Coordinates of C-alpha atoms (C1' of nucleotides) in Angstrom, one line a residue:
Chain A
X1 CA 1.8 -25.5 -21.9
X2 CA 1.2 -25.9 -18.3
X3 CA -1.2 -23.1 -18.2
X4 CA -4.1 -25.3 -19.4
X5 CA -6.1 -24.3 -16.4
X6 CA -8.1 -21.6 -16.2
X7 CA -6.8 -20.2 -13.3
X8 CA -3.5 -19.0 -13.6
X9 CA -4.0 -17.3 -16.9
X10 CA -7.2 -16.0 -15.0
X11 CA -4.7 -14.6 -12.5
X12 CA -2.3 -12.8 -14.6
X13 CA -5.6 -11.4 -16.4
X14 CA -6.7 -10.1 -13.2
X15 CA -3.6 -8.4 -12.4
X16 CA -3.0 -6.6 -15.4
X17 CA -6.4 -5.7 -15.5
X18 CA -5.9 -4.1 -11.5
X19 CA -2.6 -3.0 -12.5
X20 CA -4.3 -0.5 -15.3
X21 CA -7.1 0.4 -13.6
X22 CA -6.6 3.9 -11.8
X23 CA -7.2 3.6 -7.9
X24 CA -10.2 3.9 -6.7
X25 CA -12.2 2.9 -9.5
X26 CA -14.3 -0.1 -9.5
X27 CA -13.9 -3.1 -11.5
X28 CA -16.7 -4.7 -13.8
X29 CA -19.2 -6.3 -11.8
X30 CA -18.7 -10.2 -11.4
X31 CA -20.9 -11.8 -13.8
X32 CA -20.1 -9.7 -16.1
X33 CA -15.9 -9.9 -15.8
X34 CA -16.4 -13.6 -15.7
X35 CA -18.3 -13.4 -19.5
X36 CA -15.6 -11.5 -20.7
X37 CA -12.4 -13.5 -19.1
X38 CA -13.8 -16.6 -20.2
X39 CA -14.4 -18.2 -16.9
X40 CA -17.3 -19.0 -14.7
X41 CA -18.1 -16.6 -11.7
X42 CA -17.4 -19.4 -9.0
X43 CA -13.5 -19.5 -10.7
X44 CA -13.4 -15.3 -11.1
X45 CA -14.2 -15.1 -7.4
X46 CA -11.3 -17.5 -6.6
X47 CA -8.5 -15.7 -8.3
X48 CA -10.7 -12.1 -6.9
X49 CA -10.2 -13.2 -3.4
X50 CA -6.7 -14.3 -3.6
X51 CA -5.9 -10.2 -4.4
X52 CA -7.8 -9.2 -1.8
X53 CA -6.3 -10.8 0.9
X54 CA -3.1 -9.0 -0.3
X55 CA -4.9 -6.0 0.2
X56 CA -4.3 -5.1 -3.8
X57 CA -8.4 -4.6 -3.9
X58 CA -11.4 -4.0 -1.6
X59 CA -15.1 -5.4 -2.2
X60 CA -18.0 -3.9 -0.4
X61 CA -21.1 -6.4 -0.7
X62 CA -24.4 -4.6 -2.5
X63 CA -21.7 -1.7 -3.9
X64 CA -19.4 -3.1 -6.2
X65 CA -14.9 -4.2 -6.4
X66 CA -12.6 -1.1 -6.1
X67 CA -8.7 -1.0 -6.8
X68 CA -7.3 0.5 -4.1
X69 CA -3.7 2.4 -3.7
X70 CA -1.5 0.2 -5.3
X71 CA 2.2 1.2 -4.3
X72 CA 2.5 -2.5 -2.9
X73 CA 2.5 -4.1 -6.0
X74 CA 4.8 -2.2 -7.7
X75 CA 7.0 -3.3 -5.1
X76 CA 6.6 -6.4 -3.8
X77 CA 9.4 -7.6 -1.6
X78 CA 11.5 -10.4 -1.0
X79 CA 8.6 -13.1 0.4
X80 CA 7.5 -14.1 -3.1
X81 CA 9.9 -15.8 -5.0
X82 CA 10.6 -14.6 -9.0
X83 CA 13.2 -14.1 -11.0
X84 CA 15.1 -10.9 -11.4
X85 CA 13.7 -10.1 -14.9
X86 CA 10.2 -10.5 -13.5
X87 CA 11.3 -7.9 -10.6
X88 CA 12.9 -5.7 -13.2
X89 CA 9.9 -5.4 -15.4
X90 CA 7.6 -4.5 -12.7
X91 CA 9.7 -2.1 -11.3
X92 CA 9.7 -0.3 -14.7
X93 CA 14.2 -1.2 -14.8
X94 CA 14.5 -2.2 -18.2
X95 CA 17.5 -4.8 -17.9
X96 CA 19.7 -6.9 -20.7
X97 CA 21.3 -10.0 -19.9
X98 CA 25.1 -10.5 -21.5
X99 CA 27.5 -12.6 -21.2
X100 CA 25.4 -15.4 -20.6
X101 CA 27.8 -18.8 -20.0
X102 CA 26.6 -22.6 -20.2
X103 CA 28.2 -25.0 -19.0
X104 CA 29.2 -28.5 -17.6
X105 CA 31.1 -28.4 -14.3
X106 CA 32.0 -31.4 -11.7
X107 CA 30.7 -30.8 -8.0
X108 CA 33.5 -29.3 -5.6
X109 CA 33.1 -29.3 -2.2
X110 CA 30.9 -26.4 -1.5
X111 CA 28.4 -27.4 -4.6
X112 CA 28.8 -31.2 -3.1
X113 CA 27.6 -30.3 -0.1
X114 CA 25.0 -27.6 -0.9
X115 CA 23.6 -30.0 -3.0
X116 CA 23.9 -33.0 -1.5
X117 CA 26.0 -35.1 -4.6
X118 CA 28.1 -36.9 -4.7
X119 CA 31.7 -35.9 -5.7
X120 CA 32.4 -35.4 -9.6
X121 CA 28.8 -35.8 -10.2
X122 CA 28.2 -33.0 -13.5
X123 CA 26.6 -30.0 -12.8
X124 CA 25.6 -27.2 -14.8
X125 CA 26.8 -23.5 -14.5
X126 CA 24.7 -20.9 -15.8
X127 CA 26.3 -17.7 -15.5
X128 CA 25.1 -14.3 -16.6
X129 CA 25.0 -10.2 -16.3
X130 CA 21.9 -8.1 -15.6
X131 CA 22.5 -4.7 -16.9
X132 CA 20.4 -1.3 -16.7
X133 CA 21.2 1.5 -18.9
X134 CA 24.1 -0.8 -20.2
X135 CA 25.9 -0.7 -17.6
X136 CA 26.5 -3.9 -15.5
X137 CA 24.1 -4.5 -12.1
X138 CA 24.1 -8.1 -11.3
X139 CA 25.7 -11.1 -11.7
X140 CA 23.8 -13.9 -11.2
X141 CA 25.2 -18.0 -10.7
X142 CA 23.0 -20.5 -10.8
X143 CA 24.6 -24.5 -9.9
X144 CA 22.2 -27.4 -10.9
X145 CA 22.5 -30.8 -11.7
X146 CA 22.7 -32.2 -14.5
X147 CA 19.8 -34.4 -13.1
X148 CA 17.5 -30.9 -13.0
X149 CA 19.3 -28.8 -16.0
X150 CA 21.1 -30.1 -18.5
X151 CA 22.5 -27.7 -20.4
X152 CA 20.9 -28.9 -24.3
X153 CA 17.2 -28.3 -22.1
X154 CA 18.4 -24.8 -22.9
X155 CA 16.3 -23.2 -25.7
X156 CA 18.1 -21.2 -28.2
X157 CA 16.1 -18.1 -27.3
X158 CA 16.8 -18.7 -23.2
X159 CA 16.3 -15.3 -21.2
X160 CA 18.8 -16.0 -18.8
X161 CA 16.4 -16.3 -15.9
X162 CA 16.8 -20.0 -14.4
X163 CA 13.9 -19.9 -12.3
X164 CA 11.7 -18.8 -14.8
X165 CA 12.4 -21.6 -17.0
X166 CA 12.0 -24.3 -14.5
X167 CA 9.0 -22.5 -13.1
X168 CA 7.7 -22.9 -17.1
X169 CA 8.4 -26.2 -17.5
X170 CA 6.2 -27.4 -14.4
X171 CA 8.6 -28.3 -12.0
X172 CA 7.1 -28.4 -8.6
X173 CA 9.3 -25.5 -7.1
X174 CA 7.8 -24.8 -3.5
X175 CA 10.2 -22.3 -1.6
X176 CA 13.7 -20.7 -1.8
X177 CA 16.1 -20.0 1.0
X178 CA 18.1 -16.8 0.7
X179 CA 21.3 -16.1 3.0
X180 CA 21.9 -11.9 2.8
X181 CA 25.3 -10.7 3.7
X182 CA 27.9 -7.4 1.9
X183 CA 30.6 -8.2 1.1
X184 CA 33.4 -6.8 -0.8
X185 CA 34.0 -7.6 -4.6
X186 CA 36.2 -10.3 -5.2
X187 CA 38.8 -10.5 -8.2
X188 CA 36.5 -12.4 -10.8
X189 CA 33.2 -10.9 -9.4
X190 CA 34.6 -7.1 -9.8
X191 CA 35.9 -8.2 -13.3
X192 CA 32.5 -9.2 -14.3
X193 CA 30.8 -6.1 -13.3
X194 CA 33.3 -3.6 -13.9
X195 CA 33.8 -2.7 -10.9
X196 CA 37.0 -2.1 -8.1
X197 CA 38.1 -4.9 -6.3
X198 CA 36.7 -4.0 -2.9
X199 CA 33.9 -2.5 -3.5
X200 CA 31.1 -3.2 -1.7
X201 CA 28.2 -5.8 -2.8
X202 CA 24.8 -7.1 -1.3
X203 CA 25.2 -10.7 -1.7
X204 CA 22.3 -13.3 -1.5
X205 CA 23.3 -17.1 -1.5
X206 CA 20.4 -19.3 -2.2
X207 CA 19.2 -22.5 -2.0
X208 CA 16.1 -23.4 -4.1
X209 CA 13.9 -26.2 -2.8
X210 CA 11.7 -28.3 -4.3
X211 CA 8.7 -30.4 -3.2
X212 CA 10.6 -33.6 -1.7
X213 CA 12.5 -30.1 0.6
X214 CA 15.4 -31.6 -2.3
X215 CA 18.0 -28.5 -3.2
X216 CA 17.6 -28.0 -7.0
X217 CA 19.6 -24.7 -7.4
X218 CA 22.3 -23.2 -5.3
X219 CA 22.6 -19.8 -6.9
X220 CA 25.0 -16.7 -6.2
X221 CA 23.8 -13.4 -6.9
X222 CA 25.9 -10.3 -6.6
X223 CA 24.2 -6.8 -6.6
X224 CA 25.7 -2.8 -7.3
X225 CA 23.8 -1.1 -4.6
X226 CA 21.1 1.2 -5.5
X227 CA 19.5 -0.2 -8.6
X228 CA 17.4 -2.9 -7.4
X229 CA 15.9 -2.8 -3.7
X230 CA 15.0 -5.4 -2.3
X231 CA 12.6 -5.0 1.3
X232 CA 10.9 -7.7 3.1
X233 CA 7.9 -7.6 5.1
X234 CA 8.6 -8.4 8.9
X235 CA 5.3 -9.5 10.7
X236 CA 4.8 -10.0 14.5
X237 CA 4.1 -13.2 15.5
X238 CA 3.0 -15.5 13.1
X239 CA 0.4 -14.1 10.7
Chain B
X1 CA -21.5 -9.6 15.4
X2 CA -18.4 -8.8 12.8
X3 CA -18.4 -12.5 11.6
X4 CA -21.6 -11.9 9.9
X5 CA -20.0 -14.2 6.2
X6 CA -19.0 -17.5 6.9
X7 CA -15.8 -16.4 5.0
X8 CA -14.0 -15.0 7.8
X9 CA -14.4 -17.2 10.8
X10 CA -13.5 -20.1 7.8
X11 CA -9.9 -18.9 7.5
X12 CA -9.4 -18.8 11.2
X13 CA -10.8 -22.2 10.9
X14 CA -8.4 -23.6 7.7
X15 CA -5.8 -21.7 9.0
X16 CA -5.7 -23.8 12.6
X17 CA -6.1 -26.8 10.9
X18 CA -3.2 -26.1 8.6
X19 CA -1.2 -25.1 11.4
X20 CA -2.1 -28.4 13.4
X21 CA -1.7 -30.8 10.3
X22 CA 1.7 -32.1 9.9
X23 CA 4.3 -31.3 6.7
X24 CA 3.1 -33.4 3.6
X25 CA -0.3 -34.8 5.5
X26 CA -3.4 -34.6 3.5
X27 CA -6.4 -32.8 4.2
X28 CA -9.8 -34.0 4.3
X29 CA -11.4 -33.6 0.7
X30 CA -13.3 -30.6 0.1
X31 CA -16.8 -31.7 0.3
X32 CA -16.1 -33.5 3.7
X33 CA -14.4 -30.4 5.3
X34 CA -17.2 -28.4 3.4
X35 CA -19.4 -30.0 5.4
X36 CA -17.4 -30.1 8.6
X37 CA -16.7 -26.8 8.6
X38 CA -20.2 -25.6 8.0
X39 CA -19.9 -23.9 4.8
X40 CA -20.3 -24.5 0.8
X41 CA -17.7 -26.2 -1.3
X42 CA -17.4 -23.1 -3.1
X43 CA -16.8 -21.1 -0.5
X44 CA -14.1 -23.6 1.3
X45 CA -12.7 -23.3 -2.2
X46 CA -12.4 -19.7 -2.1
X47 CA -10.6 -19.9 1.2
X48 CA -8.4 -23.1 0.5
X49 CA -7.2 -21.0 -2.7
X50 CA -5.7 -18.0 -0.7
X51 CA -3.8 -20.3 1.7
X52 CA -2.4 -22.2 -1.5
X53 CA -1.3 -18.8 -3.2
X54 CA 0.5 -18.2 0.1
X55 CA 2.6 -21.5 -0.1
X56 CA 1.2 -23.2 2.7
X57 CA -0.6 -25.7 1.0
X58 CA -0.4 -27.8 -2.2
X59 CA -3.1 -29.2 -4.4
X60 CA -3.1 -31.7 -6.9
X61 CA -5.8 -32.7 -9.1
X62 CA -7.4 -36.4 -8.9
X63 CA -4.7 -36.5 -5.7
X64 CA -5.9 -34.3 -2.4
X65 CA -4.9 -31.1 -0.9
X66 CA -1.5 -31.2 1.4
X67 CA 0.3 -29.4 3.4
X68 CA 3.5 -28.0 2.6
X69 CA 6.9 -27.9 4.8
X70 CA 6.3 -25.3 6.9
X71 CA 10.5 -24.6 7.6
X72 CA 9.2 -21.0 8.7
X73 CA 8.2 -21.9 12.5
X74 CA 11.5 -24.2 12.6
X75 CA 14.6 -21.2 11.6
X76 CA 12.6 -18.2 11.5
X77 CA 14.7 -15.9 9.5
X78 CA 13.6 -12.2 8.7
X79 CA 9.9 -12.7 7.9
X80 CA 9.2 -12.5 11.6
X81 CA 10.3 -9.4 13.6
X82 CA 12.1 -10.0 16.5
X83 CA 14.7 -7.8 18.1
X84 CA 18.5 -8.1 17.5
X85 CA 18.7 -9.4 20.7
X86 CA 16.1 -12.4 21.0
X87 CA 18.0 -13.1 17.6
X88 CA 21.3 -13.2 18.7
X89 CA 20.0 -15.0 22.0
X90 CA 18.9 -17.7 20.0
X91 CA 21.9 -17.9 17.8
X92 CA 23.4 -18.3 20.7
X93 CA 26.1 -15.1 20.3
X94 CA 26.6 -13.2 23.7
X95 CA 26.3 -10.0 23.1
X96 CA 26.7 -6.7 25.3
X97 CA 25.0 -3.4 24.7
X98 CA 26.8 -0.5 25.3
X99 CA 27.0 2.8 24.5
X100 CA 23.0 3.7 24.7
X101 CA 22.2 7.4 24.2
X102 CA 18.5 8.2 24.8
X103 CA 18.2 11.6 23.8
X104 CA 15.2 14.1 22.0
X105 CA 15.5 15.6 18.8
X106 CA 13.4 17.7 16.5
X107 CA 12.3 16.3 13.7
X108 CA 14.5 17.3 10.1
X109 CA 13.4 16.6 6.5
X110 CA 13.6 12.9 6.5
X111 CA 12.2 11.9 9.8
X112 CA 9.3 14.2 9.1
X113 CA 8.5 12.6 5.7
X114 CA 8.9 9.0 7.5
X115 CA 7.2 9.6 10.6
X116 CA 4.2 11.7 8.8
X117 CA 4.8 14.6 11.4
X118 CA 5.0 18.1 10.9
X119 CA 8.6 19.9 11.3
X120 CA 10.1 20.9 14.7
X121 CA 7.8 17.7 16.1
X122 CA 9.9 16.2 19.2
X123 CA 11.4 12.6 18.6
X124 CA 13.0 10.2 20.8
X125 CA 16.1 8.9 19.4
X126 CA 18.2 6.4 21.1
X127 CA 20.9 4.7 19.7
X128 CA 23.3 1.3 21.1
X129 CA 26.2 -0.7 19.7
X130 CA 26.0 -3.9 20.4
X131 CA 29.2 -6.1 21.0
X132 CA 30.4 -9.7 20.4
X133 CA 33.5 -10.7 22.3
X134 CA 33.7 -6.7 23.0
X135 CA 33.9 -6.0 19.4
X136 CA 31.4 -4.0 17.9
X137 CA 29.1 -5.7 15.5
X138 CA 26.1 -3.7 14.9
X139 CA 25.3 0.1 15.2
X140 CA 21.4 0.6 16.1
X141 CA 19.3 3.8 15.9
X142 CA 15.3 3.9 16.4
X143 CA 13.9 6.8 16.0
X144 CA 10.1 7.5 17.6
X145 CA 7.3 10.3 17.7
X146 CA 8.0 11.7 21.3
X147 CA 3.7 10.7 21.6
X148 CA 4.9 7.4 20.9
X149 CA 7.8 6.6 23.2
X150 CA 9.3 9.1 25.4
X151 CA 12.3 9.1 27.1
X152 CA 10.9 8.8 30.5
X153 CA 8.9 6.3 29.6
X154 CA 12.0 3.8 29.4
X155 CA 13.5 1.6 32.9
X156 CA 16.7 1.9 34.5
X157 CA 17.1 -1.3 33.4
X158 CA 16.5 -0.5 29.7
X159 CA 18.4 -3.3 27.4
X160 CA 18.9 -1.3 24.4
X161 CA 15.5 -2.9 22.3
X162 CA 12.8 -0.8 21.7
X163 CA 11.0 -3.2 19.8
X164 CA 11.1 -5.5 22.9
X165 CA 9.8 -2.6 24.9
X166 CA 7.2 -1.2 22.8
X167 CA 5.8 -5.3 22.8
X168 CA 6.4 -5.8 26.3
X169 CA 4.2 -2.5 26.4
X170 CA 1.7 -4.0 24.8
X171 CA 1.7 -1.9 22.0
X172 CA -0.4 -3.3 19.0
X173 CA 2.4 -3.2 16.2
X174 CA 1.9 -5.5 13.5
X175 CA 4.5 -5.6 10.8
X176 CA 7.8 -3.8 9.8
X177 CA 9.4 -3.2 6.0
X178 CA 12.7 -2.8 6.1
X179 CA 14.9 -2.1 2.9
X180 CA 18.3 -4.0 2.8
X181 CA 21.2 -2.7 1.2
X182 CA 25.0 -2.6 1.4
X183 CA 26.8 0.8 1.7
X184 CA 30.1 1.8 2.9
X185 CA 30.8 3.1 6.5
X186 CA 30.1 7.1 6.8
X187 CA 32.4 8.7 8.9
X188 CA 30.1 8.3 11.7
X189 CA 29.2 5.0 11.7
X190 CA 32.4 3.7 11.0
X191 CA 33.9 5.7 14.6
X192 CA 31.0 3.8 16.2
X193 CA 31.7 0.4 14.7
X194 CA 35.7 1.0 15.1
X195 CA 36.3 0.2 11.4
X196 CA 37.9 2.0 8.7
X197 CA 36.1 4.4 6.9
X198 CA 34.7 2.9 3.7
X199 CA 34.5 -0.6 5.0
X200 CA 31.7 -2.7 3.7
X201 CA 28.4 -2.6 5.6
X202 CA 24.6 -4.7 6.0
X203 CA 22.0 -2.0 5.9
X204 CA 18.6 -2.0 7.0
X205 CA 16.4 0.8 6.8
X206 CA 13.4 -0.4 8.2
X207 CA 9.6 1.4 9.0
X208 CA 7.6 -0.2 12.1
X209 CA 3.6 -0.3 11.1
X210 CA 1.0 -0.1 14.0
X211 CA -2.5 -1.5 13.8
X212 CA -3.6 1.6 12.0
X213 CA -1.0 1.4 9.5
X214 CA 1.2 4.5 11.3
X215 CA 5.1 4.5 11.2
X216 CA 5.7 4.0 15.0
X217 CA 9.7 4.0 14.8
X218 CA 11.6 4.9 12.1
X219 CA 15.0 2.0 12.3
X220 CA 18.2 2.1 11.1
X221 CA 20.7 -0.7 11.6
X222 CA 24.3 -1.6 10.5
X223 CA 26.1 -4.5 10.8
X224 CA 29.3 -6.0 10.3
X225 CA 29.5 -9.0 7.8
X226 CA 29.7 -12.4 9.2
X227 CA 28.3 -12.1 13.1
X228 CA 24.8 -11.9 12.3
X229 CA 22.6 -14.4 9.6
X230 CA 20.3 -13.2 8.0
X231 CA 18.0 -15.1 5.8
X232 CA 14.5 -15.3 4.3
X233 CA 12.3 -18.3 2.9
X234 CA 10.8 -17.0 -0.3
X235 CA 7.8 -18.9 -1.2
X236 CA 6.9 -19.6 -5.1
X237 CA 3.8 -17.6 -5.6
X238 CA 1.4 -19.5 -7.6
X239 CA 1.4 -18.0 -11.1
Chain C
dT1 C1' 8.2 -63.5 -11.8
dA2 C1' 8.0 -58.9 -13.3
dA3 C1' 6.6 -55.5 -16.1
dA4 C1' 2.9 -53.2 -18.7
dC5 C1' -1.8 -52.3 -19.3
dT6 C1' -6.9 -51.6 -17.9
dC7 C1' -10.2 -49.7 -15.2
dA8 C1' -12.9 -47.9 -11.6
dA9 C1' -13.0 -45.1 -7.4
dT10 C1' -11.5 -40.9 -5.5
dT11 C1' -10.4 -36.0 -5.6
dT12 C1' -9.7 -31.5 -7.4
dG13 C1' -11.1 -28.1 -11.3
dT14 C1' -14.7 -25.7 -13.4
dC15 C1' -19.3 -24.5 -14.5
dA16 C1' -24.3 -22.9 -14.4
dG17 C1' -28.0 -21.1 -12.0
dA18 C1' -30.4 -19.6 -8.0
dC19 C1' -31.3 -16.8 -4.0
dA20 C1' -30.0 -13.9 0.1
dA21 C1' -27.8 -9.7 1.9
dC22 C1' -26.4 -5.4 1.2
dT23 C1' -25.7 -0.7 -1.2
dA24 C1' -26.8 3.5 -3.3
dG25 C1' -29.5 6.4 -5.7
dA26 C1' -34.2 7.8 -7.0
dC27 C1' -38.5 8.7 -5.5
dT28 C1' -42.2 10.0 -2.3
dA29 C1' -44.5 12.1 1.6
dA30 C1' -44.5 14.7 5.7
Chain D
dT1 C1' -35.9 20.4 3.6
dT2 C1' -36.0 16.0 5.5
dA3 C1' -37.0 11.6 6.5
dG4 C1' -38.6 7.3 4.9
dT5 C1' -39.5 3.9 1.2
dC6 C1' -38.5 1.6 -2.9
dT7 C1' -35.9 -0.6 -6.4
dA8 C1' -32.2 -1.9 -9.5
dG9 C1' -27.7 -3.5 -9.1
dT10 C1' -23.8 -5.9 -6.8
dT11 C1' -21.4 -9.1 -3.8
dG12 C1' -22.0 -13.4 -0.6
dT13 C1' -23.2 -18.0 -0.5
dC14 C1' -25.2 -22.4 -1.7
dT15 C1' -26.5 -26.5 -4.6
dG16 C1' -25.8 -29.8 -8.0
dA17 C1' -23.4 -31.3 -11.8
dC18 C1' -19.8 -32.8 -14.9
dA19 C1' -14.7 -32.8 -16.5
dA20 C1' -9.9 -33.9 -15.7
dA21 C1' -6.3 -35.9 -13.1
dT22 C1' -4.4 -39.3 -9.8
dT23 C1' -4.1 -43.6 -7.5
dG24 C1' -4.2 -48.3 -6.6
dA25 C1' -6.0 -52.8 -7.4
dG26 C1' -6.7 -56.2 -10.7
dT27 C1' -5.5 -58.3 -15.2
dT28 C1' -2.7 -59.4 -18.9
dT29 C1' 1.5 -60.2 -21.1
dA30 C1' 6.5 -60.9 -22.0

DNA sequence: TAAACTCAATTTGTCAGACAACTAGACTAA
DNA sequence: TTAGTCTAGTTGTCTGACAAATTGAGTTTA
């Protein structure tokens, strides 16, 4: 497990521990949330400052650590990159994938060039639908190569979530560039999500970078409005 | 004097150096810059850890600290607001604004929720198409507090961007959340756009936050697929 | 020669303890 | 009642130390 450090279970401690605690309430004082997370205070003040420069908590020296309102983080836009499922679970959307697909395609054109192979190199497909309330939401393509995901890396018991599973196994993942556009359903994109042909889809197209700014995953993701919602932050300037 | 911690003036400080290093340099190491920069190692540690969960840096143990691609300055996509026409100016579309109404409205259910004023307040709504090639490609409408922008307030020369006026202004606004979406045309918006009825539609609702956290202008934009690009650069959170 | 191994220097990750600065409530005195 | 003082508790920062990981040079080996 990658999570040997301290630190990041730390921060997922952290966060559950804001996310339950009612707003306005103060925390545990330091030295004693340290004792009982396991860590030292120096490392609990780390991962304690990193949530409150996102504004999730507020600290008053000589007085104590208060949760404030947090309607931001249940939320979160589209700056931080996770997967769907992670998105789904925070926003309370309980989701099932079907009709998950596997499999071993050769580059095309668009794939060639998105992902900078060369022609018939393999790549794998990973297809799949994201359904609320059983009834189809998303569908979500995901085009590696074979080089990043071969298809037997798969385990038995895989979500369905690409990102997450490369994000697991420690590859150095560093940003994600996401091209938004509607469009209207094609033939083999309505099919999938029972839709008409022609009706109308928000559409991200994707390019996932890793740290040599290489493309790892060009992924297609096809949404029925009004089930997720996605928002973004817009700040002026550069801040 | 407000900088009373050393904490505050040091992220001013990390953040210009970041800013100033190039993509994939390395820092100093930490006890240097600790010392440099006038302030603990645990403390620098603190800081360097809220830039790293922001994506801007990257540490590795045993290695150094580095900074990270920063494509953001390079193709700013939606993460920094700017109006649809320093956008389009820079994609290099001509575009033409016509059709501007300026006019004043009373406030109705949803602008009074959004705007946080009370019922029969005055707004200022104005609302532009602007044009590629003389078709229309986007349908704009801003709607503003009457206290915030009145109609008198805007030039002859008025180009149709409020956000570009309200800055020119020198009003201190400081982020915007919009929500993306696809919808079909309404009846309205489809006359404006000259499309059928029905046709497929890029939605953003969008709030505009002033220093104090008060909506300021209450947005709502539609475009036709394929003149304008949008994208965003999602950063992998640490975690 | 080229590949594999060893090892030490460098750097980040974490920890423990200490003291300063500040807050808030209790207490006291006018 | 009111103003001031005091004190326990909390966050802010610092120092020094050691563990863990990386890197590159040097050495050995096939």
């Amino acid at each position: 497990m990658p999570n040997n450090f301290p630190f990041q279970r730390l921060q997922a401690d952290l966060a559950e521990l804001i996310d339950k605690t009612p707003a306005g309430q103060r925390l545990l004082n330091e030295p004693e949330l340290a004792k009982q997370l396991g860590v030292s205070r120096a490392t609990l003040r780390e991962a304690i400052r990193t949530f409150e420069v996102q504004g999730l908590i507020r600290r008053k020296q000589g007085s104590g650590t208060y949760v404030v309102g947090k309607i931001k983080a249940l939320d979160s836009g589209l700056e931080v990159l996770e997967s769907l499922e992670t998105v789904a679970k925070r926003q309370g959307l309980k989701t099932t994938v079907s009709d998950l697909v596997v499999e071993t395609i050769v580059a095309d054109d668009e794939t060639k060039s998105v992902l900078k192979v060369h022609a018939n190199t393999k790549l794998t497909r990973v297809r799949r639908i994201i359904r609320a309330e059983g009834r189809p939401v998303a569908y979500l393509i995901d085009i590696l190569p074979e080089s990043v995901l071969h298809p037997d890396d798969l385990p038995a018991n895989f979500n369905g979530s690409v990102l997450d599973f490369l994000l697991a196994r420690g590859d150095s993942l560093v940003s994600s560039r996401a091209d938004i556009s509607a469009i209207d359903g094609t033939a083999e994109v309505s099919k999938q999500l029972e839709i008409q042909r022609g009706d109308v889809l928000l559409h991200f197209s994707s390019h996932l970078f890793d740290e040599n700014n290489k493309v790892v995953d060009y992924s297609l993701s096809y949404f029925i409005p009004g089930y997720f919602h996605f928002h973004i932050v817009r700040r002026v300037g550069n801040g």
